[in-house]
Amino acid sequence: MDLLKWVKVMDQKMTSLRVEPNLCAHLISPKSTCHSCVDHCPTKSISFSKKQIEIDNHCLACGLCSTVCPTNALAFNRPSLVQVLSYLVHQCEQNEQVYLHCEKMPVSDKNVITVSVPCLGMIPREAWVSILNKCQNLTIYHTGSGCTFCEITTGETIWKKELDAGEKIAGSSMKIMSDITCSAKPKSFDTDRRAFLSSFFNEIKATNKLAFKELLGGSEVLSYQEKRQENTLSKVKRELDEVSLHLYEKMTNESALPYMNKRALFLAQLKEIEILQKQKDIRLPTITDDCNFCGACSILCPTDALKMDRENNQVSITLNPAKCVDCSLCEDICFTKSISLQHMQNKTLLKQEQQLLVKGSN
C-alpha cells in the first residue's frame, strides 16, 4: 500500500463519521424527498452543498444520522455498528446478565457487566432484531428521568422508534430497567483495563480492515455521472472490484459496501429464522406497464439495485432485492410515476435477481 492510501485510511478512522456523498439520495437528485439526517440531527450540524454533505464543529458524534440514513451515506466509525453488535453478543455469551446503556447514563456498580454506546439512537432496527434474537440476557439501563436533559435532544425518539420496529420484526421485547441492583459478588478481573485493551485492539483491527480494503481496491462508490460514462475498460475494472470486495468480506466477515451495513445484519437473521421470511417488513419497487424505459431509475439508484439492459431486441429492468434499501429515490424521480414501493415478504431479499419489466424494443 502506498503512503497516500495509508493516510486516507487513517483519516477515515480519525473521524467519527464517514461520509460517502455518492450514496446520498438528496445530492444525487433535487427531487429526492430524503433529508432525514438534517431533520434528526440534534445540533443541526448537517447541511448540503452542491456535491457534499457538510458536518460542522457542533457535531456531537451521537450516530443518529447513520441510523436514519437509508443508504449509509453517513456511517458511524467510533465505534462502528458491527463492533457494537459483536461486542454485545460476546458479552452476553460470556456473562449471565449484561446491561446496555448510553454513555450519559453511567452505571456506578463496577461489579455489573455493561456495554455503553454514545447514544442508544445509534442502533438501527436491523441491529435490534439481531440483539433480540441473540442476547436474551441483555437489559437496557435507562433512568427514570430518561433523556430529558440530554443535549442529544432527538436521541430518545429515534431509539424508541427503532427499538419498537425491531421488536415488531423479531416478535419479542427488550427488557428496560431504571435501576440496577448492586451485585454482591465482586469480579475477579480489572474491567477498566480489559475495556481499554479491548478498545485499543478493536481500533487496530478496524484500521487494518480499512487498509486491507484499500489495498484490494474497489472501495470507492461511483457517482451516477461515472456510471453513465462507463466504457469497456471501466466495466472490467468494476468486475475486478467486485471480486476484491467479495474477498474482503470473506476475510473480514464484514460488508465492504457502506449501504449493506444494516441490510447485511437483517439478511443474516433472515437466513437463520424461517418465520421471519414470511413477514412483510420490507418495501421494494414495482414498475407498471406505462414505464417508458428512460433508464433514470437505474442510472440514479445509489446502490445499483436497479439495472436496465437492452439485448436481443428486448429492454428489461431487473432488481437486486438485497441491495434495495428503501431510499425512495426511484419513486421520487420517476417522471411517469411508474415506480412505487410496495410491502413484500422478507424472503424476497434472498432472491439474487428479480425481473420487474420486459418489453420488446423498437
mmCIF file of C-alpha atoms in Angstrom:
data_model
loop_
_atom_site.group_PDB
_atom_site.id
_atom_site.type_symbol
_atom_site.label_atom_id
_atom_site.label_comp_id
_atom_site.label_asym_id
_atom_site.label_seq_id
_atom_site.Cartn_x
_atom_site.Cartn_y
_atom_site.Cartn_z
ATOM 1 C CA MET A 1 0.000 0.000 0.000
ATOM 2 C CA ASP A 2 1.335 3.447 -0.892
ATOM 3 C CA LEU A 3 1.596 6.307 1.590
ATOM 4 C CA LEU A 4 -1.368 8.196 0.117
ATOM 5 C CA LYS A 5 -3.714 5.261 0.682
ATOM 6 C CA TRP A 6 -2.461 4.777 4.230
ATOM 7 C CA VAL A 7 -3.097 8.467 5.017
ATOM 8 C CA LYS A 8 -6.617 8.046 3.627
ATOM 9 C CA VAL A 9 -7.219 5.040 5.879
ATOM 10 C CA MET A 10 -6.019 6.899 8.977
ATOM 11 C CA ASP A 11 -8.162 9.921 8.089
ATOM 12 C CA GLN A 12 -11.238 7.691 7.883
ATOM 13 C CA LYS A 13 -10.528 6.246 11.322
ATOM 14 C CA MET A 14 -9.759 9.604 12.970
ATOM 15 C CA THR A 15 -13.228 10.954 12.170
ATOM 16 C CA SER A 16 -16.354 9.733 13.949
ATOM 17 C CA LEU A 17 -18.453 9.932 10.806
ATOM 18 C CA ARG A 18 -17.547 8.529 7.434
ATOM 19 C CA VAL A 19 -19.236 10.498 4.647
ATOM 20 C CA GLU A 20 -19.955 8.999 1.217
ATOM 21 C CA PRO A 21 -21.690 11.699 -0.878
ATOM 22 C CA ASN A 22 -22.204 9.390 -3.878
ATOM 23 C CA LEU A 23 -24.675 7.406 -1.772
ATOM 24 C CA CYS A 24 -26.722 10.436 -0.691
ATOM 25 C CA ALA A 25 -30.131 10.459 -2.417
ATOM 26 C CA HIS A 26 -30.522 14.180 -1.713
ATOM 27 C CA LEU A 27 -27.256 15.009 -3.516
ATOM 28 C CA ILE A 28 -27.990 12.662 -6.415
ATOM 29 C CA SER A 29 -31.263 14.391 -7.278
ATOM 30 C CA PRO A 30 -33.060 17.526 -6.067
ATOM 31 C CA LYS A 31 -36.313 15.551 -6.464
ATOM 32 C CA SER A 32 -35.361 13.278 -3.578
ATOM 33 C CA THR A 33 -37.603 13.636 -0.548
ATOM 34 C CA CYS A 34 -34.924 12.273 1.796
ATOM 35 C CA HIS A 35 -33.395 14.683 4.319
ATOM 36 C CA SER A 36 -33.659 12.508 7.423
ATOM 37 C CA CYS A 37 -30.149 13.282 8.636
ATOM 38 C CA VAL A 38 -30.855 17.030 8.674
ATOM 39 C CA ASP A 39 -34.270 16.560 10.318
ATOM 40 C CA HIS A 40 -32.942 14.385 13.164
ATOM 41 C CA CYS A 41 -29.566 15.982 13.907
ATOM 42 C CA PRO A 42 -29.896 17.372 17.479
ATOM 43 C CA THR A 43 -27.481 20.258 16.848
ATOM 44 C CA LYS A 44 -28.455 20.998 13.230
ATOM 45 C CA SER A 45 -24.848 20.309 12.244
ATOM 46 C CA ILE A 46 -25.624 18.741 8.868
ATOM 47 C CA SER A 47 -26.164 20.652 5.650
ATOM 48 C CA PHE A 48 -25.793 20.044 1.922
ATOM 49 C CA SER A 49 -23.551 21.806 -0.545
ATOM 50 C CA LYS A 50 -23.697 21.104 -4.267
ATOM 51 C CA LYS A 51 -21.601 17.927 -4.097
ATOM 52 C CA GLN A 52 -21.001 17.217 -0.425
ATOM 53 C CA ILE A 53 -22.608 16.553 2.947
ATOM 54 C CA GLU A 54 -21.240 19.177 5.315
ATOM 55 C CA ILE A 55 -20.712 18.441 9.037
ATOM 56 C CA ASP A 56 -19.891 21.432 11.235
ATOM 57 C CA ASN A 57 -17.981 21.576 14.540
ATOM 58 C CA HIS A 58 -21.124 21.312 16.665
ATOM 59 C CA CYS A 59 -21.498 17.611 15.781
ATOM 60 C CA LEU A 60 -21.898 15.512 18.965
ATOM 61 C CA ALA A 61 -20.847 12.238 17.310
ATOM 62 C CA CYS A 62 -24.080 10.625 18.532
ATOM 63 C CA GLY A 63 -24.528 8.433 15.448
ATOM 64 C CA LEU A 64 -28.211 9.283 14.921
ATOM 65 C CA CYS A 65 -27.657 10.342 11.302
ATOM 66 C CA SER A 66 -26.228 6.925 10.426
ATOM 67 C CA THR A 67 -29.322 5.287 11.929
ATOM 68 C CA VAL A 68 -31.832 7.287 9.881
ATOM 69 C CA CYS A 69 -29.825 7.397 6.627
ATOM 70 C CA PRO A 70 -31.201 4.583 4.411
ATOM 71 C CA THR A 71 -28.123 4.353 2.181
ATOM 72 C CA ASN A 72 -25.457 4.842 4.863
ATOM 73 C CA ALA A 73 -24.094 7.914 3.135
ATOM 74 C CA LEU A 74 -23.271 8.774 6.745
ATOM 75 C CA ALA A 75 -21.721 5.909 8.706
ATOM 76 C CA PHE A 76 -20.555 5.974 12.314
ATOM 77 C CA ASN A 77 -16.959 4.814 12.841
ATOM 78 C CA ARG A 78 -16.204 5.056 16.538
ATOM 79 C CA PRO A 79 -17.465 2.509 17.371
ATOM 80 C CA SER A 80 -18.923 1.021 14.224
ATOM 81 C CA LEU A 81 -22.275 -0.742 14.321
ATOM 82 C CA VAL A 82 -20.608 -4.109 13.652
ATOM 83 C CA GLN A 83 -18.199 -3.549 16.563
ATOM 84 C CA VAL A 84 -21.041 -2.685 18.941
ATOM 85 C CA LEU A 85 -23.105 -5.703 17.941
ATOM 86 C CA SER A 86 -20.162 -8.127 18.048
ATOM 87 C CA TYR A 87 -19.131 -6.902 21.494
ATOM 88 C CA LEU A 88 -22.705 -7.133 22.811
ATOM 89 C CA VAL A 89 -23.123 -10.707 21.592
ATOM 90 C CA HIS A 90 -19.729 -11.679 23.034
ATOM 91 C CA GLN A 91 -20.553 -10.207 26.448
ATOM 92 C CA CYS A 92 -23.943 -11.919 26.537
ATOM 93 C CA GLU A 93 -22.351 -15.255 25.682
ATOM 94 C CA GLN A 94 -19.781 -14.881 28.455
ATOM 95 C CA ASN A 95 -21.981 -13.499 31.254
ATOM 96 C CA GLU A 96 -25.310 -14.233 32.909
ATOM 97 C CA GLN A 97 -26.573 -10.647 32.780
ATOM 98 C CA VAL A 98 -25.471 -7.685 30.656
ATOM 99 C CA TYR A 99 -26.728 -4.091 30.650
ATOM 100 C CA LEU A 100 -26.711 -1.778 27.639
ATOM 101 C CA HIS A 101 -26.733 1.943 28.357
ATOM 102 C CA CYS A 102 -25.985 5.383 26.968
ATOM 103 C CA GLU A 103 -22.681 6.992 27.936
ATOM 104 C CA LYS A 104 -24.661 9.822 29.528
ATOM 105 C CA MET A 105 -26.190 7.305 31.978
ATOM 106 C CA PRO A 106 -23.151 5.564 33.514
ATOM 107 C CA VAL A 107 -23.526 2.549 35.797
ATOM 108 C CA SER A 108 -21.732 3.105 39.114
ATOM 109 C CA ASP A 109 -21.590 -0.548 40.188
ATOM 110 C CA LYS A 110 -18.261 -1.917 38.918
ATOM 111 C CA ASN A 111 -19.472 -5.477 39.505
ATOM 112 C CA VAL A 112 -22.100 -5.186 36.785
ATOM 113 C CA ILE A 113 -21.308 -6.154 33.198
ATOM 114 C CA THR A 114 -22.172 -3.198 30.975
ATOM 115 C CA VAL A 115 -21.801 -2.061 27.385
ATOM 116 C CA SER A 116 -22.095 1.665 26.641
ATOM 117 C CA VAL A 117 -22.747 3.492 23.374
ATOM 118 C CA PRO A 118 -22.689 7.237 22.569
ATOM 119 C CA CYS A 119 -26.483 7.158 22.237
ATOM 120 C CA LEU A 120 -28.992 4.318 22.091
ATOM 121 C CA GLY A 121 -30.331 6.052 18.986
ATOM 122 C CA MET A 122 -27.255 4.928 17.040
ATOM 123 C CA ILE A 123 -28.653 1.360 16.992
ATOM 124 C CA PRO A 124 -30.994 0.843 13.988
ATOM 125 C CA ARG A 125 -33.878 -1.619 13.853
ATOM 126 C CA GLU A 126 -31.847 -4.171 11.887
ATOM 127 C CA ALA A 127 -29.351 -4.374 14.746
ATOM 128 C CA TRP A 128 -32.135 -4.573 17.337
ATOM 129 C CA VAL A 129 -33.507 -7.630 15.526
ATOM 130 C CA SER A 130 -30.114 -9.334 15.871
ATOM 131 C CA ILE A 131 -29.789 -8.254 19.517
ATOM 132 C CA LEU A 132 -33.260 -9.530 20.414
ATOM 133 C CA ASN A 133 -32.538 -12.902 18.829
ATOM 134 C CA LYS A 134 -29.013 -13.359 20.176
ATOM 135 C CA CYS A 135 -28.953 -11.538 23.519
ATOM 136 C CA GLN A 136 -31.838 -12.775 25.671
ATOM 137 C CA ASN A 137 -29.888 -11.880 28.828
ATOM 138 C CA LEU A 138 -29.447 -8.248 27.810
ATOM 139 C CA THR A 139 -31.284 -5.415 29.579
ATOM 140 C CA ILE A 140 -31.378 -1.727 28.664
ATOM 141 C CA TYR A 141 -30.491 0.544 31.583
ATOM 142 C CA HIS A 142 -32.464 3.783 31.250
ATOM 143 C CA THR A 143 -33.090 6.086 34.218
ATOM 144 C CA GLY A 144 -36.500 7.369 35.188
ATOM 145 C CA SER A 145 -35.730 10.907 34.002
ATOM 146 C CA GLY A 146 -34.977 9.472 30.581
ATOM 147 C CA CYS A 147 -33.241 11.725 28.086
ATOM 148 C CA THR A 148 -34.968 14.900 29.305
ATOM 149 C CA PHE A 149 -31.793 16.861 29.996
ATOM 150 C CA CYS A 150 -29.575 15.292 27.330
ATOM 151 C CA GLU A 151 -28.055 17.522 24.650
ATOM 152 C CA ILE A 152 -28.862 14.791 22.100
ATOM 153 C CA THR A 153 -32.448 16.017 22.009
ATOM 154 C CA THR A 154 -33.718 13.681 19.280
ATOM 155 C CA GLY A 155 -31.998 10.567 20.631
ATOM 156 C CA GLU A 156 -34.832 9.194 22.758
ATOM 157 C CA THR A 157 -37.407 9.497 19.973
ATOM 158 C CA ILE A 158 -35.170 7.687 17.491
ATOM 159 C CA TRP A 159 -34.017 4.840 19.733
ATOM 160 C CA LYS A 160 -37.550 4.098 20.934
ATOM 161 C CA LYS A 161 -38.865 4.171 17.374
ATOM 162 C CA GLU A 162 -36.087 1.889 16.114
ATOM 163 C CA LEU A 163 -36.390 -0.466 19.102
ATOM 164 C CA ASP A 164 -40.169 -0.671 18.646
ATOM 165 C CA ALA A 165 -39.705 -1.529 14.951
ATOM 166 C CA GLY A 166 -37.066 -4.136 15.810
ATOM 167 C CA GLU A 167 -39.331 -5.702 18.446
ATOM 168 C CA LYS A 168 -42.215 -5.983 15.975
ATOM 169 C CA ILE A 169 -39.969 -7.666 13.411
ATOM 170 C CA ALA A 170 -38.375 -10.044 15.928
ATOM 171 C CA GLY A 171 -41.630 -10.753 17.744
ATOM 172 C CA SER A 172 -40.104 -10.221 21.186
ATOM 173 C CA SER A 173 -39.495 -7.397 23.659
ATOM 174 C CA MET A 174 -36.377 -5.908 25.203
ATOM 175 C CA LYS A 175 -36.226 -5.525 28.989
ATOM 176 C CA ILE A 176 -35.760 -1.926 30.173
ATOM 177 C CA MET A 177 -34.827 -1.093 33.788
ATOM 178 C CA SER A 178 -34.412 2.262 35.516
ATOM 179 C CA ASP A 179 -32.490 0.780 38.451
ATOM 180 C CA ILE A 180 -29.751 -1.835 38.815
ATOM 181 C CA THR A 181 -29.423 -3.937 41.928
ATOM 182 C CA CYS A 182 -25.808 -3.884 43.120
ATOM 183 C CA SER A 183 -24.030 -7.175 42.670
ATOM 184 C CA ALA A 184 -22.807 -8.874 45.851
ATOM 185 C CA LYS A 185 -20.237 -10.951 44.032
ATOM 186 C CA PRO A 186 -17.096 -8.986 43.094
ATOM 187 C CA LYS A 187 -15.395 -9.520 39.758
ATOM 188 C CA SER A 188 -12.063 -11.256 39.646
ATOM 189 C CA PHE A 189 -10.632 -9.030 36.917
ATOM 190 C CA ASP A 190 -9.949 -5.395 36.188
ATOM 191 C CA THR A 191 -12.853 -4.291 33.962
ATOM 192 C CA ASP A 192 -11.373 -0.867 33.212
ATOM 193 C CA ARG A 193 -8.133 -2.397 31.975
ATOM 194 C CA ARG A 194 -9.935 -5.022 29.921
ATOM 195 C CA ALA A 195 -12.213 -2.386 28.391
ATOM 196 C CA PHE A 196 -9.187 -0.255 27.487
ATOM 197 C CA LEU A 197 -7.327 -3.146 25.897
ATOM 198 C CA SER A 198 -10.442 -4.279 24.055
ATOM 199 C CA SER A 199 -10.989 -0.779 22.668
ATOM 200 C CA PHE A 200 -7.328 -0.463 21.698
ATOM 201 C CA PHE A 201 -7.203 -3.745 19.797
ATOM 202 C CA ASN A 202 -10.575 -3.110 18.149
ATOM 203 C CA GLU A 203 -9.188 0.142 16.733
ATOM 204 C CA ILE A 204 -6.129 -1.679 15.342
ATOM 205 C CA LYS A 205 -8.359 -4.367 13.869
ATOM 206 C CA ALA A 206 -10.714 -1.833 12.283
ATOM 207 C CA THR A 207 -7.810 0.165 10.825
ATOM 208 C CA ASN A 208 -6.255 -2.979 9.389
ATOM 209 C CA LYS A 209 -9.560 -3.869 7.730
ATOM 210 C CA LEU A 210 -9.747 -0.454 6.103
ATOM 211 C CA ALA A 211 -6.147 -0.793 4.958
ATOM 212 C CA PHE A 212 -6.898 -4.243 3.553
ATOM 213 C CA LYS A 213 -9.886 -2.908 1.617
ATOM 214 C CA GLU A 214 -7.844 -0.024 0.199
ATOM 215 C CA LEU A 215 -5.089 -2.426 -0.820
ATOM 216 C CA LEU A 216 -7.537 -4.675 -2.666
ATOM 217 C CA GLY A 217 -9.214 -1.739 -4.368
ATOM 218 C CA GLY A 218 -12.924 -1.423 -5.097
ATOM 219 C CA SER A 219 -13.610 0.692 -2.032
ATOM 220 C CA GLU A 220 -14.918 3.724 -3.897
ATOM 221 C CA VAL A 221 -18.620 4.327 -4.566
ATOM 222 C CA LEU A 222 -19.103 5.668 -8.098
ATOM 223 C CA SER A 223 -21.191 8.733 -8.780
ATOM 224 C CA TYR A 224 -24.070 8.383 -11.228
ATOM 225 C CA GLN A 225 -22.102 10.510 -13.736
ATOM 226 C CA GLU A 226 -19.250 7.983 -13.629
ATOM 227 C CA LYS A 227 -21.727 5.138 -14.130
ATOM 228 C CA ARG A 228 -23.083 6.786 -17.283
ATOM 229 C CA GLN A 229 -19.603 7.244 -18.749
ATOM 230 C CA GLU A 230 -18.588 3.619 -18.362
ATOM 231 C CA ASN A 231 -16.587 2.121 -21.207
ATOM 232 C CA THR A 232 -15.282 -1.417 -21.700
ATOM 233 C CA LEU A 233 -12.188 -0.788 -19.570
ATOM 234 C CA SER A 234 -14.174 0.663 -16.669
ATOM 235 C CA LYS A 235 -16.614 -2.270 -16.785
ATOM 236 C CA VAL A 236 -13.725 -4.710 -16.500
ATOM 237 C CA LYS A 237 -12.386 -2.692 -13.557
ATOM 238 C CA ARG A 238 -15.768 -2.844 -11.842
ATOM 239 C CA GLU A 239 -15.880 -6.617 -12.274
ATOM 240 C CA LEU A 240 -12.427 -6.895 -10.702
ATOM 241 C CA ASP A 241 -13.542 -4.579 -7.892
ATOM 242 C CA GLU A 242 -16.495 -6.864 -7.190
ATOM 243 C CA VAL A 243 -14.098 -9.795 -6.827
ATOM 244 C CA SER A 244 -11.956 -7.716 -4.447
ATOM 245 C CA LEU A 245 -14.966 -6.754 -2.346
ATOM 246 C CA HIS A 246 -16.089 -10.378 -2.148
ATOM 247 C CA LEU A 247 -12.617 -11.363 -0.967
ATOM 248 C CA TYR A 248 -12.636 -8.577 1.645
ATOM 249 C CA GLU A 249 -15.988 -9.739 3.018
ATOM 250 C CA LYS A 250 -14.786 -13.333 3.235
ATOM 251 C CA MET A 251 -11.596 -12.328 5.051
ATOM 252 C CA THR A 252 -13.145 -9.832 7.495
ATOM 253 C CA ASN A 253 -16.720 -11.127 7.906
ATOM 254 C CA GLU A 254 -17.988 -7.576 7.341
ATOM 255 C CA SER A 255 -19.780 -5.910 4.459
ATOM 256 C CA ALA A 256 -17.453 -3.946 2.189
ATOM 257 C CA LEU A 257 -20.264 -1.772 0.820
ATOM 258 C CA PRO A 258 -21.472 1.016 3.161
ATOM 259 C CA TYR A 259 -25.144 0.662 2.186
ATOM 260 C CA MET A 260 -25.055 -3.044 3.083
ATOM 261 C CA ASN A 261 -24.002 -2.498 6.719
ATOM 262 C CA LYS A 262 -27.534 -2.547 8.122
ATOM 263 C CA ARG A 263 -29.020 -4.749 5.410
ATOM 264 C CA ALA A 264 -26.364 -7.449 5.972
ATOM 265 C CA LEU A 265 -27.435 -7.767 9.617
ATOM 266 C CA PHE A 266 -31.047 -8.314 8.586
ATOM 267 C CA LEU A 267 -30.100 -10.809 5.853
ATOM 268 C CA ALA A 268 -28.118 -12.868 8.360
ATOM 269 C CA GLN A 269 -31.171 -13.162 10.630
ATOM 270 C CA LEU A 270 -33.423 -13.836 7.655
ATOM 271 C CA LYS A 271 -31.357 -16.865 6.658
ATOM 272 C CA GLU A 272 -31.463 -18.271 10.191
ATOM 273 C CA ILE A 273 -35.116 -17.653 11.149
ATOM 274 C CA GLU A 274 -37.703 -19.202 8.833
ATOM 275 C CA ILE A 275 -40.722 -17.460 10.366
ATOM 276 C CA LEU A 276 -39.061 -14.102 9.668
ATOM 277 C CA GLN A 277 -39.042 -14.878 5.953
ATOM 278 C CA LYS A 278 -42.855 -14.852 5.740
ATOM 279 C CA GLN A 279 -43.295 -11.434 7.331
ATOM 280 C CA LYS A 280 -43.662 -8.226 5.321
ATOM 281 C CA ASP A 281 -41.214 -5.816 6.926
ATOM 282 C CA ILE A 282 -39.609 -4.513 3.720
ATOM 283 C CA ARG A 283 -40.600 -2.381 0.754
ATOM 284 C CA LEU A 284 -39.336 -2.973 -2.777
ATOM 285 C CA PRO A 285 -40.028 -1.163 -6.062
ATOM 286 C CA THR A 286 -42.624 -2.353 -8.551
ATOM 287 C CA ILE A 287 -42.906 -0.973 -12.103
ATOM 288 C CA THR A 288 -46.105 -0.591 -14.124
ATOM 289 C CA ASP A 289 -46.507 -1.218 -17.864
ATOM 290 C CA ASP A 290 -46.610 2.504 -18.698
ATOM 291 C CA CYS A 291 -42.861 2.770 -17.955
ATOM 292 C CA ASN A 292 -41.073 4.399 -20.921
ATOM 293 C CA PHE A 293 -37.666 2.851 -20.075
ATOM 294 C CA CYS A 294 -35.884 6.184 -19.784
ATOM 295 C CA GLY A 295 -33.334 4.489 -17.514
ATOM 296 C CA ALA A 296 -33.271 7.238 -14.869
ATOM 297 C CA CYS A 297 -34.048 4.839 -12.032
ATOM 298 C CA SER A 298 -31.160 2.508 -12.885
ATOM 299 C CA ILE A 299 -28.699 5.338 -13.502
ATOM 300 C CA LEU A 300 -29.507 7.250 -10.309
ATOM 301 C CA CYS A 301 -30.009 4.292 -7.961
ATOM 302 C CA PRO A 302 -27.235 4.850 -5.365
ATOM 303 C CA THR A 303 -26.890 1.150 -4.505
ATOM 304 C CA ASP A 304 -27.143 -0.273 -8.056
ATOM 305 C CA ALA A 305 -30.211 -2.236 -7.013
ATOM 306 C CA LEU A 306 -31.942 -1.446 -10.322
ATOM 307 C CA LYS A 307 -30.435 -2.376 -13.670
ATOM 308 C CA MET A 308 -31.663 -1.771 -17.215
ATOM 309 C CA ASP A 309 -30.458 -3.900 -20.135
ATOM 310 C CA ARG A 310 -31.042 -3.782 -23.890
ATOM 311 C CA GLU A 311 -30.356 -7.100 -25.563
ATOM 312 C CA ASN A 312 -31.850 -9.236 -28.372
ATOM 313 C CA ASN A 313 -34.445 -6.599 -29.273
ATOM 314 C CA GLN A 314 -35.648 -6.521 -25.702
ATOM 315 C CA VAL A 315 -35.302 -3.967 -22.953
ATOM 316 C CA SER A 316 -35.636 -5.055 -19.339
ATOM 317 C CA ILE A 317 -35.385 -3.657 -15.834
ATOM 318 C CA THR A 318 -34.267 -6.024 -13.092
ATOM 319 C CA LEU A 319 -33.936 -5.622 -9.353
ATOM 320 C CA ASN A 320 -31.345 -6.990 -6.940
ATOM 321 C CA PRO A 321 -33.634 -7.091 -3.871
ATOM 322 C CA ALA A 322 -30.868 -7.335 -1.267
ATOM 323 C CA LYS A 323 -29.327 -4.062 -2.475
ATOM 324 C CA CYS A 324 -32.571 -2.074 -2.323
ATOM 325 C CA VAL A 325 -32.573 -0.108 0.944
ATOM 326 C CA ASP A 326 -35.895 1.720 0.503
ATOM 327 C CA CYS A 327 -34.396 5.181 -0.027
ATOM 328 C CA SER A 328 -37.404 6.055 -2.276
ATOM 329 C CA LEU A 329 -35.210 7.824 -4.849
ATOM 330 C CA CYS A 330 -36.501 5.759 -7.797
ATOM 331 C CA GLU A 331 -40.082 6.591 -6.788
ATOM 332 C CA ASP A 332 -39.253 10.279 -6.326
ATOM 333 C CA ILE A 333 -37.504 10.798 -9.674
ATOM 334 C CA CYS A 334 -39.748 8.723 -11.978
ATOM 335 C CA PHE A 335 -41.260 11.233 -14.416
ATOM 336 C CA THR A 336 -44.171 8.965 -15.398
ATOM 337 C CA LYS A 337 -44.800 7.832 -11.797
ATOM 338 C CA SER A 338 -44.442 4.217 -12.942
ATOM 339 C CA ILE A 339 -42.491 3.121 -9.872
ATOM 340 C CA SER A 340 -43.899 2.603 -6.418
ATOM 341 C CA LEU A 341 -42.531 0.925 -3.312
ATOM 342 C CA GLN A 342 -44.697 -1.927 -2.016
ATOM 343 C CA HIS A 343 -44.518 -4.101 1.087
ATOM 344 C CA MET A 344 -43.299 -7.607 0.271
ATOM 345 C CA GLN A 345 -42.339 -10.775 2.119
ATOM 346 C CA ASN A 346 -38.892 -10.594 3.660
ATOM 347 C CA LYS A 347 -37.794 -13.762 1.844
ATOM 348 C CA THR A 348 -37.806 -11.732 -1.393
ATOM 349 C CA LEU A 349 -34.481 -10.250 -0.250
ATOM 350 C CA LEU A 350 -32.886 -13.681 -0.591
ATOM 351 C CA LYS A 351 -33.517 -13.778 -4.351
ATOM 352 C CA GLN A 352 -30.489 -12.991 -6.482
ATOM 353 C CA GLU A 353 -32.385 -11.081 -9.181
ATOM 354 C CA GLN A 354 -35.995 -10.224 -9.886
ATOM 355 C CA GLN A 355 -37.256 -9.112 -13.283
ATOM 356 C CA LEU A 356 -39.588 -6.132 -12.926
ATOM 357 C CA LEU A 357 -40.472 -5.348 -16.525
ATOM 358 C CA VAL A 358 -39.592 -6.591 -20.040
ATOM 359 C CA LYS A 359 -40.633 -5.159 -23.397
ATOM 360 C CA GLY A 360 -39.633 -5.614 -26.998
ATOM 361 C CA SER A 361 -37.543 -2.681 -28.168
ATOM 362 C CA ASN A 362 -38.343 -0.701 -31.285
#
